[in-house]
N, C-alpha and C. Protein backbone atom coordinates (compact mmCIF):
# COMPACT_ATOMS: atom_id res chain seq x y z
N MET A 1 26.33 11.23 14.52
CA MET A 1 26.15 12.24 13.49
C MET A 1 27.14 12.02 12.34
N GLU A 2 28.39 11.77 12.68
CA GLU A 2 29.40 11.57 11.64
C GLU A 2 29.08 10.35 10.79
N SER A 3 28.59 9.28 11.44
CA SER A 3 28.25 8.08 10.68
C SER A 3 27.06 8.33 9.76
N THR A 4 26.12 9.14 10.20
CA THR A 4 24.97 9.50 9.36
C THR A 4 25.44 10.25 8.12
N LEU A 5 26.38 11.14 8.29
CA LEU A 5 26.90 11.90 7.16
C LEU A 5 27.63 10.99 6.17
N LYS A 6 28.36 10.00 6.67
CA LYS A 6 29.04 9.05 5.79
C LYS A 6 28.03 8.27 4.96
N ILE A 7 26.95 7.83 5.62
CA ILE A 7 25.91 7.08 4.92
C ILE A 7 25.26 7.95 3.85
N LEU A 8 24.91 9.17 4.21
CA LEU A 8 24.27 10.08 3.25
C LEU A 8 25.18 10.40 2.08
N GLU A 9 26.45 10.59 2.35
CA GLU A 9 27.41 10.89 1.28
C GLU A 9 27.46 9.75 0.26
N LEU A 10 27.54 8.53 0.75
CA LEU A 10 27.54 7.38 -0.15
C LEU A 10 26.23 7.28 -0.92
N ALA A 11 25.13 7.41 -0.21
CA ALA A 11 23.80 7.26 -0.83
C ALA A 11 23.55 8.32 -1.90
N ARG A 12 23.97 9.54 -1.65
CA ARG A 12 23.76 10.61 -2.62
C ARG A 12 24.49 10.33 -3.92
N ALA A 13 25.65 9.73 -3.81
CA ALA A 13 26.45 9.44 -4.99
C ALA A 13 25.98 8.19 -5.73
N GLN A 14 25.07 7.42 -5.10
CA GLN A 14 24.69 6.12 -5.66
C GLN A 14 23.18 5.95 -5.74
N HIS A 15 22.48 7.02 -6.03
CA HIS A 15 21.04 6.97 -6.27
C HIS A 15 20.26 6.40 -5.08
N GLY A 16 20.73 6.69 -3.86
CA GLY A 16 19.98 6.33 -2.65
C GLY A 16 20.25 4.95 -2.10
N VAL A 17 21.27 4.27 -2.59
CA VAL A 17 21.58 2.93 -2.09
C VAL A 17 23.03 2.85 -1.60
N VAL A 18 23.25 1.94 -0.65
CA VAL A 18 24.59 1.70 -0.13
C VAL A 18 24.78 0.20 0.07
N ALA A 19 26.02 -0.23 0.01
CA ALA A 19 26.36 -1.63 0.26
C ALA A 19 26.95 -1.75 1.66
N ARG A 20 26.66 -2.86 2.30
CA ARG A 20 27.18 -3.13 3.64
C ARG A 20 28.70 -2.99 3.68
N GLN A 21 29.38 -3.56 2.69
CA GLN A 21 30.85 -3.50 2.68
C GLN A 21 31.35 -2.05 2.59
N GLN A 22 30.64 -1.20 1.89
CA GLN A 22 31.04 0.21 1.82
C GLN A 22 30.94 0.85 3.20
N LEU A 23 29.88 0.54 3.92
CA LEU A 23 29.69 1.10 5.25
C LEU A 23 30.77 0.61 6.21
N ILE A 24 31.12 -0.65 6.11
CA ILE A 24 32.17 -1.20 6.95
C ILE A 24 33.51 -0.54 6.62
N ARG A 25 33.80 -0.39 5.32
CA ARG A 25 35.05 0.29 4.92
C ARG A 25 35.08 1.74 5.38
N ALA A 26 33.89 2.35 5.51
CA ALA A 26 33.81 3.74 5.97
C ALA A 26 33.94 3.84 7.49
N GLY A 27 34.06 2.68 8.16
CA GLY A 27 34.31 2.70 9.60
C GLY A 27 33.10 2.43 10.48
N LEU A 28 31.96 2.10 9.89
CA LEU A 28 30.78 1.82 10.71
C LEU A 28 30.85 0.37 11.21
N PRO A 29 30.65 0.17 12.49
CA PRO A 29 30.67 -1.19 13.04
C PRO A 29 29.48 -2.01 12.53
N ALA A 30 29.69 -3.30 12.34
CA ALA A 30 28.62 -4.18 11.86
C ALA A 30 27.41 -4.15 12.79
N THR A 31 27.65 -4.03 14.09
CA THR A 31 26.52 -3.99 15.03
C THR A 31 25.67 -2.74 14.82
N TYR A 32 26.31 -1.63 14.48
CA TYR A 32 25.57 -0.39 14.22
C TYR A 32 24.77 -0.51 12.92
N ILE A 33 25.37 -1.11 11.90
CA ILE A 33 24.66 -1.33 10.64
C ILE A 33 23.43 -2.20 10.89
N ASN A 34 23.60 -3.27 11.66
CA ASN A 34 22.48 -4.14 11.99
C ASN A 34 21.37 -3.37 12.71
N HIS A 35 21.75 -2.48 13.61
CA HIS A 35 20.78 -1.64 14.33
C HIS A 35 20.00 -0.76 13.35
N LEU A 36 20.68 -0.19 12.38
CA LEU A 36 20.02 0.66 11.39
C LEU A 36 19.04 -0.14 10.54
N VAL A 37 19.37 -1.40 10.27
CA VAL A 37 18.47 -2.27 9.51
C VAL A 37 17.22 -2.59 10.34
N VAL A 38 17.41 -2.93 11.60
CA VAL A 38 16.26 -3.23 12.48
C VAL A 38 15.34 -2.02 12.58
N ASP A 39 15.92 -0.83 12.67
CA ASP A 39 15.14 0.41 12.77
C ASP A 39 14.60 0.90 11.43
N LEU A 40 14.89 0.16 10.36
CA LEU A 40 14.48 0.51 8.99
C LEU A 40 15.04 1.84 8.52
N ARG A 41 16.17 2.23 9.05
CA ARG A 41 16.88 3.38 8.50
C ARG A 41 17.66 2.95 7.26
N LEU A 42 18.06 1.68 7.26
CA LEU A 42 18.60 1.02 6.07
C LEU A 42 17.62 -0.09 5.73
N VAL A 43 17.07 -0.03 4.52
CA VAL A 43 16.04 -0.98 4.11
C VAL A 43 16.66 -1.98 3.12
N PRO A 44 16.67 -3.27 3.47
CA PRO A 44 17.27 -4.25 2.57
C PRO A 44 16.58 -4.28 1.21
N LEU A 45 17.40 -4.21 0.16
CA LEU A 45 16.92 -4.34 -1.21
C LEU A 45 17.38 -5.66 -1.81
N PHE A 46 18.64 -5.97 -1.58
CA PHE A 46 19.28 -7.21 -1.99
C PHE A 46 20.20 -7.60 -0.85
N PRO A 47 20.70 -8.84 -0.81
CA PRO A 47 21.63 -9.19 0.27
C PRO A 47 22.82 -8.24 0.33
N GLY A 48 22.97 -7.57 1.46
CA GLY A 48 24.10 -6.66 1.66
C GLY A 48 23.97 -5.32 0.98
N VAL A 49 22.78 -5.00 0.45
CA VAL A 49 22.55 -3.71 -0.23
C VAL A 49 21.27 -3.11 0.33
N TYR A 50 21.34 -1.82 0.66
CA TYR A 50 20.23 -1.17 1.35
C TYR A 50 19.82 0.14 0.67
N GLY A 51 18.52 0.42 0.75
CA GLY A 51 18.02 1.74 0.45
C GLY A 51 18.17 2.56 1.71
N VAL A 52 18.55 3.80 1.60
CA VAL A 52 18.75 4.63 2.77
C VAL A 52 17.43 5.31 3.12
N GLY A 53 16.81 4.81 4.19
CA GLY A 53 15.58 5.40 4.72
C GLY A 53 14.29 4.93 4.10
N HIS A 54 14.35 4.24 2.98
CA HIS A 54 13.12 3.78 2.33
C HIS A 54 13.45 2.74 1.28
N ASP A 55 12.40 2.09 0.78
CA ASP A 55 12.61 1.09 -0.26
C ASP A 55 12.12 1.55 -1.62
N VAL A 56 11.76 2.82 -1.73
CA VAL A 56 11.35 3.38 -3.01
C VAL A 56 12.61 3.95 -3.67
N VAL A 57 13.16 3.17 -4.57
CA VAL A 57 14.43 3.53 -5.20
C VAL A 57 14.19 3.63 -6.70
N SER A 58 14.80 4.61 -7.32
CA SER A 58 14.65 4.81 -8.76
C SER A 58 15.22 3.62 -9.53
N HIS A 59 14.94 3.58 -10.83
CA HIS A 59 15.52 2.55 -11.67
C HIS A 59 17.05 2.58 -11.60
N ARG A 60 17.61 3.76 -11.62
CA ARG A 60 19.07 3.89 -11.53
C ARG A 60 19.58 3.38 -10.18
N GLY A 61 18.81 3.63 -9.13
CA GLY A 61 19.17 3.12 -7.82
C GLY A 61 19.14 1.60 -7.80
N ARG A 62 18.13 1.01 -8.42
CA ARG A 62 18.05 -0.46 -8.51
C ARG A 62 19.22 -1.02 -9.33
N TRP A 63 19.56 -0.35 -10.42
CA TRP A 63 20.70 -0.79 -11.22
C TRP A 63 21.99 -0.71 -10.41
N THR A 64 22.14 0.36 -9.66
CA THR A 64 23.32 0.52 -8.82
C THR A 64 23.36 -0.56 -7.76
N ALA A 65 22.21 -0.86 -7.17
CA ALA A 65 22.11 -1.87 -6.12
C ALA A 65 22.45 -3.26 -6.65
N ALA A 66 22.03 -3.52 -7.87
CA ALA A 66 22.27 -4.85 -8.45
C ALA A 66 23.73 -5.01 -8.77
């Protein structure tokens, strides 16, 4: 639950996208991040950058991701 809140907090501030390095710095283990990618809870947009829960990201979200 706490990890979900960390992900949502980052995503809300960044137009629905998060970077892998941000998640690692927030304390999420790489294995857990990989699990979220496999389950499509984190959807790859660019290498190391994910949409949270979906791949429909606004233009601002794409700019943030890039």
